[in-house]
Amino acid sequence: MPAYKDKNGTWYISYFKVNWTGEKKRTVKRGFKTKREAENYLANERLKDQKDLDMTFSDFVEIYINDLNNRVKENTMLTKHCLINEKMLPYFKDLKMNEISVSDVTQWQNTMLAYRNENGEPYSPVYLKTIHNQLSAIFNHACRRYGLKENPARKAGNMGKEVSKEMLFWTKEEYLKFADALLDKDGLYQAFEVMYWCGLRLGETLALTPADIDFDKKTIRVNKSYQRIKGRDVITDPKTRKSIRTVPIPSFLVEELQDYISRLYKIKKDDRIFPYTKSYIHRAMDYGSKKSGVKRIRVHDLRHSHVSLLIEMGFSAIAIADRVGHESIDITYRYAHLFPARGREIADQLDLQREGV
């Protein structure tokens, strides 16, 4: 194989790499301490080029990440990198993809299950499930795209479990107490008004611009989300396709937003009207809850509070789902306990149908 000694005594390789257009380009990689190290690197690169699953897990991870880079949101990729680098590569990196067995995965699971931090606490069941799902996703990718015969993580079975977080919400009276405590916090007050009265997610709210609000039609257009990633403000697509929607807003909120935006100095149509980070909003939630004396709920629970209010007002699951950007079946399933129990009414109506009334 073409490994060469450099002038400084290290080794380098020079080879042609074919890009996705079919064009050959010369690639040079320097700095290897030995000829064997250089040749091994080149052999692994050629396996990757050929998508040969005789390659190591760490080499396949590079392919996996490259395949997903332009398909997955940046914050999601950061989470994947963290899980893979810290929880998987230390165990699987040198094993060949087509030789990783169910037993290998089981031993890895046992290591994860046995972990304890400095306080003697294990990983949570939800986190264990998240880690395992990521490992399984890598093998699924190898099966679907590159011909791996089976997914050893799936055959090993999952670990951990998904635990639904308790769904909390404020009544209208509780929210109004909270809002009163923030009346002197211009901008924060309006941001919470949008989340409670319109059911927007936090990221959707923080991404809003003047161009998204139609004061004549009394609507808010939701088509993006805000994230803070590595110290940068990042605007991404919304959470799901269903999240892209136009939300009618009440007249009092139209007036509040119109007054607020009119006071923002030289704001442009595509500037964010709520220039805060998510952590700042969480701190504001702490402040308002403590000052008002209402129970502390999560910021996302404002969305649950909005749905709860709409159910109490008698709106259908379909109408609520369209407003908050969910599928109606999700609303029915997640909030079933809040809808009025109508079993007796149904049975009585069936009696009438049978009798021909």
mmCIF file of C-alpha atoms in Angstrom:
data_model
loop_
_atom_site.group_PDB
_atom_site.id
_atom_site.type_symbol
_atom_site.label_atom_id
_atom_site.label_comp_id
_atom_site.label_asym_id
_atom_site.label_seq_id
_atom_site.Cartn_x
_atom_site.Cartn_y
_atom_site.Cartn_z
ATOM 1 C CA MET A 1 0.000 0.000 0.000
ATOM 2 C CA PRO A 2 1.220 3.552 -0.722
ATOM 3 C CA ALA A 3 2.713 4.572 2.633
ATOM 4 C CA TYR A 4 5.711 6.879 2.448
ATOM 5 C CA LYS A 5 8.265 8.232 4.866
ATOM 6 C CA ASP A 6 8.216 11.995 5.305
ATOM 7 C CA LYS A 7 11.274 14.213 5.678
ATOM 8 C CA ASN A 8 10.661 14.583 9.421
ATOM 9 C CA GLY A 9 10.682 10.811 9.953
ATOM 10 C CA THR A 10 6.926 10.283 10.193
ATOM 11 C CA TRP A 11 4.855 8.410 7.593
ATOM 12 C CA TYR A 12 2.118 9.585 5.250
ATOM 13 C CA ILE A 13 -0.296 8.079 2.758
ATOM 14 C CA SER A 14 -1.407 9.345 -0.617
ATOM 15 C CA TYR A 15 -4.416 7.879 -2.387
ATOM 16 C CA PHE A 16 -7.351 8.726 -4.635
ATOM 17 C CA LYS A 17 -10.795 9.123 -3.094
ATOM 18 C CA VAL A 18 -13.973 9.108 -5.206
ATOM 19 C CA ASN A 19 -16.535 11.718 -4.122
ATOM 20 C CA TRP A 20 -20.321 11.461 -4.506
ATOM 21 C CA THR A 21 -20.185 12.854 -8.059
ATOM 22 C CA GLY A 22 -17.797 10.091 -9.141
ATOM 23 C CA GLU A 23 -14.834 12.471 -9.377
ATOM 24 C CA LYS A 24 -11.455 11.176 -8.201
ATOM 25 C CA LYS A 25 -9.488 13.437 -5.879
ATOM 26 C CA ARG A 26 -6.056 12.848 -4.391
ATOM 27 C CA THR A 27 -6.042 12.720 -0.573
ATOM 28 C CA VAL A 28 -2.926 12.992 1.593
ATOM 29 C CA LYS A 29 -2.847 12.189 5.297
ATOM 30 C CA ARG A 30 0.347 12.853 7.283
ATOM 31 C CA GLY A 31 1.736 12.393 10.772
ATOM 32 C CA PHE A 32 1.731 8.596 11.275
ATOM 33 C CA LYS A 33 4.420 7.322 13.629
ATOM 34 C CA THR A 34 4.911 3.995 11.833
ATOM 35 C CA LYS A 35 4.375 2.543 8.384
ATOM 36 C CA ARG A 36 1.939 -0.036 9.815
ATOM 37 C CA GLU A 37 -0.162 2.726 11.399
ATOM 38 C CA ALA A 38 -0.352 4.533 8.036
ATOM 39 C CA GLU A 39 -1.295 1.360 6.160
ATOM 40 C CA ASN A 40 -3.970 0.424 8.711
ATOM 41 C CA TYR A 41 -5.498 3.864 8.392
ATOM 42 C CA LEU A 42 -5.600 3.562 4.600
ATOM 43 C CA ALA A 43 -7.157 0.088 4.792
ATOM 44 C CA ASN A 44 -9.899 1.411 7.057
ATOM 45 C CA GLU A 45 -10.523 4.373 4.729
ATOM 46 C CA ARG A 46 -10.957 2.023 1.785
ATOM 47 C CA LEU A 47 -13.394 -0.114 3.774
ATOM 48 C CA LYS A 48 -15.395 3.023 4.504
ATOM 49 C CA ASP A 49 -15.338 4.017 0.838
ATOM 50 C CA GLN A 50 -16.624 0.580 -0.091
ATOM 51 C CA LYS A 51 -19.159 0.655 2.802
ATOM 52 C CA ASP A 52 -17.728 -2.714 3.829
ATOM 53 C CA LEU A 53 -19.010 -3.649 7.285
ATOM 54 C CA ASP A 54 -15.745 -5.372 8.071
ATOM 55 C CA MET A 55 -14.850 -1.869 9.317
ATOM 56 C CA THR A 56 -14.744 -0.948 12.993
ATOM 57 C CA PHE A 57 -17.666 0.529 14.909
ATOM 58 C CA SER A 58 -15.844 3.880 15.227
ATOM 59 C CA ASP A 59 -15.326 4.047 11.443
ATOM 60 C CA PHE A 60 -18.975 3.271 10.798
ATOM 61 C CA VAL A 61 -20.016 5.973 13.273
ATOM 62 C CA GLU A 62 -18.270 8.499 10.992
ATOM 63 C CA ILE A 63 -20.425 7.294 8.095
ATOM 64 C CA TYR A 64 -23.547 7.364 10.272
ATOM 65 C CA ILE A 65 -22.878 10.948 11.395
ATOM 66 C CA ASN A 66 -22.102 12.121 7.856
ATOM 67 C CA ASP A 67 -25.305 10.528 6.547
ATOM 68 C CA LEU A 68 -27.388 12.323 9.176
ATOM 69 C CA ASN A 69 -25.631 15.696 9.339
ATOM 70 C CA ASN A 70 -27.932 17.518 6.922
ATOM 71 C CA ARG A 71 -31.075 15.613 7.906
ATOM 72 C CA VAL A 72 -31.148 16.199 11.659
ATOM 73 C CA LYS A 73 -31.277 19.415 13.685
ATOM 74 C CA GLU A 74 -27.991 20.679 15.071
ATOM 75 C CA ASN A 75 -29.028 20.300 18.718
ATOM 76 C CA THR A 76 -30.135 16.707 18.039
ATOM 77 C CA MET A 77 -26.747 15.956 16.448
ATOM 78 C CA LEU A 78 -24.975 17.378 19.504
ATOM 79 C CA THR A 79 -26.949 14.998 21.710
ATOM 80 C CA LYS A 80 -26.058 12.077 19.434
ATOM 81 C CA HIS A 81 -22.354 13.002 19.512
ATOM 82 C CA CYS A 82 -22.396 13.133 23.303
ATOM 83 C CA LEU A 83 -24.110 9.760 23.724
ATOM 84 C CA ILE A 84 -21.933 8.035 21.133
ATOM 85 C CA ASN A 85 -18.609 9.485 22.309
ATOM 86 C CA GLU A 86 -19.187 8.947 26.027
ATOM 87 C CA LYS A 87 -21.316 5.815 26.216
ATOM 88 C CA MET A 88 -20.571 3.720 23.102
ATOM 89 C CA LEU A 89 -17.170 4.352 21.564
ATOM 90 C CA PRO A 90 -15.252 3.392 24.738
ATOM 91 C CA TYR A 91 -16.824 -0.099 24.479
ATOM 92 C CA PHE A 92 -17.339 -0.778 20.782
ATOM 93 C CA LYS A 93 -14.907 1.439 18.859
ATOM 94 C CA ASP A 94 -12.397 -1.281 17.869
ATOM 95 C CA LEU A 95 -14.940 -4.046 17.267
ATOM 96 C CA LYS A 96 -15.881 -4.790 13.666
ATOM 97 C CA MET A 97 -19.462 -3.921 12.786
ATOM 98 C CA ASN A 98 -20.225 -7.338 11.339
ATOM 99 C CA GLU A 99 -18.770 -9.108 14.382
ATOM 100 C CA ILE A 100 -20.523 -7.240 17.224
ATOM 101 C CA SER A 101 -22.703 -9.848 18.888
ATOM 102 C CA VAL A 102 -25.766 -9.896 21.106
ATOM 103 C CA SER A 103 -23.411 -10.926 23.906
ATOM 104 C CA ASP A 104 -21.254 -7.815 23.325
ATOM 105 C CA VAL A 105 -24.325 -5.596 23.597
ATOM 106 C CA THR A 106 -25.536 -7.428 26.709
ATOM 107 C CA GLN A 107 -22.184 -6.920 28.446
ATOM 108 C CA TRP A 108 -22.332 -3.217 27.520
ATOM 109 C CA GLN A 109 -25.867 -3.008 28.928
ATOM 110 C CA ASN A 110 -24.669 -4.588 32.182
ATOM 111 C CA THR A 111 -21.965 -1.932 32.425
ATOM 112 C CA MET A 112 -24.507 0.838 31.925
ATOM 113 C CA LEU A 113 -26.882 -0.718 34.467
ATOM 114 C CA ALA A 114 -24.088 -1.082 37.043
ATOM 115 C CA TYR A 115 -22.969 2.569 36.761
ATOM 116 C CA ARG A 116 -23.168 4.723 39.886
ATOM 117 C CA ASN A 117 -22.142 8.364 40.206
ATOM 118 C CA GLU A 118 -20.293 9.901 43.155
ATOM 119 C CA ASN A 119 -23.558 9.943 45.123
ATOM 120 C CA GLY A 120 -24.205 6.271 44.440
ATOM 121 C CA GLU A 121 -27.009 7.023 41.986
ATOM 122 C CA PRO A 122 -27.532 4.946 38.803
ATOM 123 C CA TYR A 123 -28.595 6.242 35.406
ATOM 124 C CA SER A 124 -32.324 6.897 35.301
ATOM 125 C CA PRO A 125 -34.539 4.382 33.461
ATOM 126 C CA VAL A 126 -35.373 7.039 30.862
ATOM 127 C CA TYR A 127 -31.683 7.785 30.228
ATOM 128 C CA LEU A 128 -30.836 4.088 29.925
ATOM 129 C CA LYS A 129 -33.577 3.710 27.334
ATOM 130 C CA THR A 130 -32.282 6.767 25.459
ATOM 131 C CA ILE A 131 -28.725 5.367 25.353
ATOM 132 C CA HIS A 132 -29.882 1.986 24.127
ATOM 133 C CA ASN A 133 -32.146 3.516 21.482
ATOM 134 C CA GLN A 134 -29.196 5.451 20.083
ATOM 135 C CA LEU A 135 -27.048 2.329 19.837
ATOM 136 C CA SER A 136 -29.905 0.492 18.153
ATOM 137 C CA ALA A 137 -30.352 3.405 15.725
ATOM 138 C CA ILE A 138 -26.736 3.022 14.576
ATOM 139 C CA PHE A 139 -27.189 -0.680 13.872
ATOM 140 C CA ASN A 140 -30.564 -0.027 12.203
ATOM 141 C CA HIS A 141 -28.817 2.428 9.887
ATOM 142 C CA ALA A 142 -26.234 -0.221 9.038
ATOM 143 C CA CYS A 143 -29.001 -2.753 8.314
ATOM 144 C CA ARG A 144 -31.147 -0.463 6.164
ATOM 145 C CA ARG A 145 -28.417 1.299 4.227
ATOM 146 C CA TYR A 146 -25.353 -0.930 4.195
ATOM 147 C CA GLY A 147 -26.536 -4.523 4.377
ATOM 148 C CA LEU A 148 -25.816 -5.510 7.976
ATOM 149 C CA LYS A 149 -27.685 -8.785 8.467
ATOM 150 C CA GLU A 150 -29.181 -8.084 11.878
ATOM 151 C CA ASN A 151 -29.305 -5.520 14.679
ATOM 152 C CA PRO A 152 -27.637 -7.045 17.777
ATOM 153 C CA ALA A 153 -28.986 -4.261 19.994
ATOM 154 C CA ARG A 154 -32.548 -5.136 19.056
ATOM 155 C CA LYS A 155 -31.942 -8.845 19.679
ATOM 156 C CA ALA A 156 -30.385 -8.060 23.060
ATOM 157 C CA GLY A 157 -33.578 -6.296 24.107
ATOM 158 C CA ASN A 158 -34.011 -2.830 25.556
ATOM 159 C CA MET A 159 -32.895 -1.573 28.941
ATOM 160 C CA GLY A 160 -34.511 1.072 31.062
ATOM 161 C CA LYS A 161 -37.993 2.325 30.343
ATOM 162 C CA GLU A 162 -39.826 5.408 29.315
ATOM 163 C CA VAL A 163 -41.470 7.106 32.267
ATOM 164 C CA SER A 164 -44.073 9.703 31.449
ATOM 165 C CA LYS A 165 -43.495 12.936 33.314
ATOM 166 C CA GLU A 166 -46.385 14.057 35.456
ATOM 167 C CA MET A 167 -48.588 16.442 33.513
ATOM 168 C CA LEU A 168 -49.076 19.581 35.567
ATOM 169 C CA PHE A 169 -51.084 22.624 34.649
ATOM 170 C CA TRP A 170 -52.399 25.892 36.032
ATOM 171 C CA THR A 171 -56.022 26.795 36.213
ATOM 172 C CA LYS A 172 -56.943 30.109 34.621
ATOM 173 C CA GLU A 173 -57.041 31.695 38.074
ATOM 174 C CA GLU A 174 -53.525 30.458 38.893
ATOM 175 C CA TYR A 175 -52.153 31.723 35.598
ATOM 176 C CA LEU A 176 -53.721 35.173 36.120
ATOM 177 C CA LYS A 177 -52.017 35.420 39.529
ATOM 178 C CA PHE A 178 -48.705 34.492 37.913
ATOM 179 C CA ALA A 179 -49.213 36.998 35.085
ATOM 180 C CA ASP A 180 -49.988 39.792 37.572
ATOM 181 C CA ALA A 181 -46.627 39.120 39.226
ATOM 182 C CA LEU A 182 -44.898 39.785 35.886
ATOM 183 C CA LEU A 183 -46.795 42.922 34.852
ATOM 184 C CA ASP A 184 -43.688 45.050 35.428
ATOM 185 C CA LYS A 185 -41.497 42.715 33.329
ATOM 186 C CA ASP A 186 -42.110 44.112 29.853
ATOM 187 C CA GLY A 187 -41.438 41.457 27.197
ATOM 188 C CA LEU A 188 -41.476 38.559 29.642
ATOM 189 C CA TYR A 189 -45.110 39.263 30.479
ATOM 190 C CA GLN A 190 -46.092 39.201 26.783
ATOM 191 C CA ALA A 191 -44.063 36.036 26.106
ATOM 192 C CA PHE A 192 -45.925 34.159 28.848
ATOM 193 C CA GLU A 193 -49.231 35.540 27.552
ATOM 194 C CA VAL A 194 -48.502 34.015 24.135
ATOM 195 C CA MET A 195 -47.607 30.640 25.638
ATOM 196 C CA TYR A 196 -50.640 30.439 27.919
ATOM 197 C CA TRP A 197 -53.362 31.902 25.694
ATOM 198 C CA CYS A 198 -52.109 30.425 22.402
ATOM 199 C CA GLY A 199 -50.451 27.157 23.457
ATOM 200 C CA LEU A 200 -47.148 27.851 21.664
ATOM 201 C CA ARG A 201 -44.067 25.907 22.662
ATOM 202 C CA LEU A 202 -41.234 27.892 24.252
ATOM 203 C CA GLY A 203 -38.982 27.596 21.179
ATOM 204 C CA GLU A 204 -41.834 28.686 18.906
ATOM 205 C CA THR A 205 -42.530 31.707 21.101
ATOM 206 C CA LEU A 206 -38.894 32.816 21.255
ATOM 207 C CA ALA A 207 -38.606 32.588 17.451
ATOM 208 C CA LEU A 208 -41.521 34.968 16.781
ATOM 209 C CA THR A 209 -40.878 38.096 14.696
ATOM 210 C CA PRO A 210 -43.134 41.075 13.843
ATOM 211 C CA ALA A 211 -43.656 39.497 10.408
ATOM 212 C CA ASP A 212 -45.286 36.468 12.069
ATOM 213 C CA ILE A 213 -48.112 38.492 13.604
ATOM 214 C CA ASP A 214 -51.020 39.704 11.483
ATOM 215 C CA PHE A 215 -52.804 42.294 13.598
ATOM 216 C CA ASP A 216 -55.624 42.733 11.090
ATOM 217 C CA LYS A 217 -56.436 39.026 10.837
ATOM 218 C CA LYS A 218 -55.562 38.495 14.517
ATOM 219 C CA THR A 219 -53.262 35.547 13.884
ATOM 220 C CA ILE A 220 -49.780 34.306 14.716
ATOM 221 C CA ARG A 221 -47.886 32.282 12.109
ATOM 222 C CA VAL A 222 -45.797 29.475 13.612
ATOM 223 C CA ASN A 223 -43.116 28.178 11.229
ATOM 224 C CA LYS A 224 -39.834 28.073 13.155
ATOM 225 C CA SER A 225 -38.254 27.456 16.552
ATOM 226 C CA TYR A 226 -35.433 29.027 18.578
ATOM 227 C CA GLN A 227 -32.467 27.201 20.096
ATOM 228 C CA ARG A 228 -29.320 28.358 21.860
ATOM 229 C CA ILE A 229 -26.461 26.122 20.692
ATOM 230 C CA LYS A 230 -22.841 26.591 21.770
ATOM 231 C CA GLY A 231 -23.418 30.237 22.549
ATOM 232 C CA ARG A 232 -25.191 30.936 19.247
ATOM 233 C CA ASP A 233 -28.802 31.850 18.576
ATOM 234 C CA VAL A 234 -30.100 29.281 16.081
ATOM 235 C CA ILE A 235 -33.461 29.318 14.297
ATOM 236 C CA THR A 236 -34.585 25.856 13.202
ATOM 237 C CA ASP A 237 -37.639 24.261 11.644
ATOM 238 C CA PRO A 238 -40.484 23.543 14.071
ATOM 239 C CA LYS A 239 -40.639 20.277 15.979
ATOM 240 C CA THR A 240 -42.884 18.480 13.462
ATOM 241 C CA ARG A 241 -44.599 19.144 10.138
ATOM 242 C CA LYS A 242 -47.888 19.495 12.011
ATOM 243 C CA SER A 243 -46.302 22.263 14.098
ATOM 244 C CA ILE A 244 -46.395 24.636 11.115
ATOM 245 C CA ARG A 245 -49.700 26.406 11.624
ATOM 246 C CA THR A 246 -51.551 29.711 11.891
ATOM 247 C CA VAL A 247 -53.015 30.372 15.319
ATOM 248 C CA PRO A 248 -55.959 32.775 15.775
ATOM 249 C CA ILE A 249 -55.377 34.951 18.853
ATOM 250 C CA PRO A 250 -57.817 36.772 21.133
ATOM 251 C CA SER A 251 -58.351 40.525 20.683
ATOM 252 C CA PHE A 252 -56.869 41.452 24.078
ATOM 253 C CA LEU A 253 -53.616 39.689 23.138
ATOM 254 C CA VAL A 254 -53.546 41.453 19.759
ATOM 255 C CA GLU A 255 -53.653 44.773 21.634
ATOM 256 C CA GLU A 256 -50.961 43.691 24.110
ATOM 257 C CA LEU A 257 -48.586 42.562 21.345
ATOM 258 C CA GLN A 258 -49.248 45.591 19.159
ATOM 259 C CA ASP A 259 -48.491 47.934 22.063
ATOM 260 C CA TYR A 260 -45.383 45.952 23.053
ATOM 261 C CA ILE A 261 -43.886 45.756 19.540
ATOM 262 C CA SER A 262 -44.533 49.464 18.926
ATOM 263 C CA ARG A 263 -42.187 50.205 21.834
ATOM 264 C CA LEU A 264 -39.296 48.040 20.566
ATOM 265 C CA TYR A 265 -36.607 50.408 19.306
ATOM 266 C CA LYS A 266 -35.961 50.116 15.553
ATOM 267 C CA ILE A 267 -37.114 46.510 15.435
ATOM 268 C CA LYS A 268 -37.092 44.972 11.954
ATOM 269 C CA LYS A 269 -39.769 42.656 10.602
ATOM 270 C CA ASP A 270 -37.497 39.594 10.936
ATOM 271 C CA ASP A 271 -36.049 40.424 14.371
ATOM 272 C CA ARG A 272 -37.068 38.297 17.336
ATOM 273 C CA ILE A 273 -39.588 40.150 19.480
ATOM 274 C CA PHE A 274 -38.628 38.161 22.602
ATOM 275 C CA PRO A 275 -34.786 38.291 22.659
ATOM 276 C CA TYR A 276 -34.382 35.835 25.529
ATOM 277 C CA THR A 277 -32.850 32.409 26.001
ATOM 278 C CA LYS A 278 -34.786 29.416 27.283
ATOM 279 C CA SER A 279 -32.833 29.433 30.538
ATOM 280 C CA TYR A 280 -33.824 33.071 31.096
ATOM 281 C CA ILE A 281 -37.493 32.143 30.677
ATOM 282 C CA HIS A 282 -37.093 29.277 33.163
ATOM 283 C CA ARG A 283 -35.642 31.721 35.709
ATOM 284 C CA ALA A 284 -38.547 34.088 35.063
ATOM 285 C CA MET A 285 -40.901 31.177 35.756
ATOM 286 C CA ASP A 286 -39.175 30.674 39.117
ATOM 287 C CA TYR A 287 -39.481 34.360 39.918
ATOM 288 C CA GLY A 288 -43.147 34.695 38.941
ATOM 289 C CA SER A 289 -44.199 31.504 40.724
ATOM 290 C CA LYS A 290 -42.499 32.537 43.954
ATOM 291 C CA LYS A 291 -43.826 36.099 43.832
ATOM 292 C CA SER A 292 -47.406 35.034 43.042
ATOM 293 C CA GLY A 293 -47.467 32.057 45.402
ATOM 294 C CA VAL A 294 -48.769 29.625 42.764
ATOM 295 C CA LYS A 295 -47.275 26.149 42.447
ATOM 296 C CA ARG A 296 -44.172 25.917 40.227
ATOM 297 C CA ILE A 297 -44.834 24.081 36.985
ATOM 298 C CA ARG A 298 -42.536 23.583 34.006
ATOM 299 C CA VAL A 299 -42.605 26.117 31.188
ATOM 300 C CA HIS A 300 -43.881 23.385 28.852
ATOM 301 C CA ASP A 301 -46.790 22.861 31.258
ATOM 302 C CA LEU A 302 -48.167 26.217 30.104
ATOM 303 C CA ARG A 303 -49.009 24.371 26.898
ATOM 304 C CA HIS A 304 -50.799 21.688 28.917
ATOM 305 C CA SER A 305 -52.593 24.498 30.761
ATOM 306 C CA HIS A 306 -53.817 25.948 27.467
ATOM 307 C CA VAL A 307 -55.120 22.571 26.304
ATOM 308 C CA SER A 308 -56.800 22.022 29.676
ATOM 309 C CA LEU A 309 -58.526 25.402 29.380
ATOM 310 C CA LEU A 310 -59.801 24.595 25.880
ATOM 311 C CA ILE A 311 -61.144 21.215 27.015
ATOM 312 C CA GLU A 312 -62.904 22.915 29.921
ATOM 313 C CA MET A 313 -64.419 25.376 27.414
ATOM 314 C CA GLY A 314 -65.858 22.422 25.468
ATOM 315 C CA PHE A 315 -63.703 22.367 22.319
ATOM 316 C CA SER A 316 -63.137 19.078 20.464
ATOM 317 C CA ALA A 317 -59.852 17.189 20.274
ATOM 318 C CA ILE A 318 -59.632 17.994 16.539
ATOM 319 C CA ALA A 319 -60.027 21.743 17.083
ATOM 320 C CA ILE A 320 -57.489 21.738 19.910
ATOM 321 C CA ALA A 321 -54.989 19.638 17.914
ATOM 322 C CA ASP A 322 -55.112 22.068 14.975
ATOM 323 C CA ARG A 323 -54.449 24.972 17.321
ATOM 324 C CA VAL A 324 -51.466 23.507 19.167
ATOM 325 C CA GLY A 325 -49.907 21.551 16.277
ATOM 326 C CA HIS A 326 -50.668 17.987 17.359
ATOM 327 C CA GLU A 327 -52.483 15.074 15.799
ATOM 328 C CA SER A 328 -56.008 14.820 17.214
ATOM 329 C CA ILE A 329 -55.371 11.243 18.367
ATOM 330 C CA ASP A 330 -52.460 12.535 20.481
ATOM 331 C CA ILE A 331 -54.743 15.058 22.164
ATOM 332 C CA THR A 332 -57.348 12.367 22.809
ATOM 333 C CA TYR A 333 -54.739 9.974 24.242
ATOM 334 C CA ARG A 334 -52.690 12.410 26.333
ATOM 335 C CA TYR A 335 -55.580 14.431 27.739
ATOM 336 C CA ALA A 336 -58.293 11.748 27.908
ATOM 337 C CA HIS A 337 -58.607 12.166 31.676
ATOM 338 C CA LEU A 338 -59.560 15.826 31.218
ATOM 339 C CA PHE A 339 -62.371 15.300 28.729
ATOM 340 C CA PRO A 340 -65.847 14.915 30.284
ATOM 341 C CA ALA A 341 -66.864 11.306 30.874
ATOM 342 C CA ARG A 342 -69.728 10.721 28.468
ATOM 343 C CA GLY A 343 -70.110 6.944 28.660
ATOM 344 C CA ARG A 344 -73.599 7.080 30.248
ATOM 345 C CA GLU A 345 -74.743 9.674 27.722
ATOM 346 C CA ILE A 346 -73.594 7.431 24.840
ATOM 347 C CA ALA A 347 -75.419 4.426 26.275
ATOM 348 C CA ASP A 348 -78.613 6.475 26.733
ATOM 349 C CA GLN A 349 -78.444 7.723 23.156
ATOM 350 C CA LEU A 350 -78.025 4.135 21.913
ATOM 351 C CA ASP A 351 -81.171 3.199 23.818
ATOM 352 C CA LEU A 352 -83.034 5.902 21.943
ATOM 353 C CA GLN A 353 -81.608 4.726 18.617
ATOM 354 C CA ARG A 354 -82.736 1.154 19.329
ATOM 355 C CA GLU A 355 -86.243 2.316 20.182
ATOM 356 C CA GLY A 356 -86.385 4.393 16.991
ATOM 357 C CA VAL A 357 -86.875 7.682 18.822
#
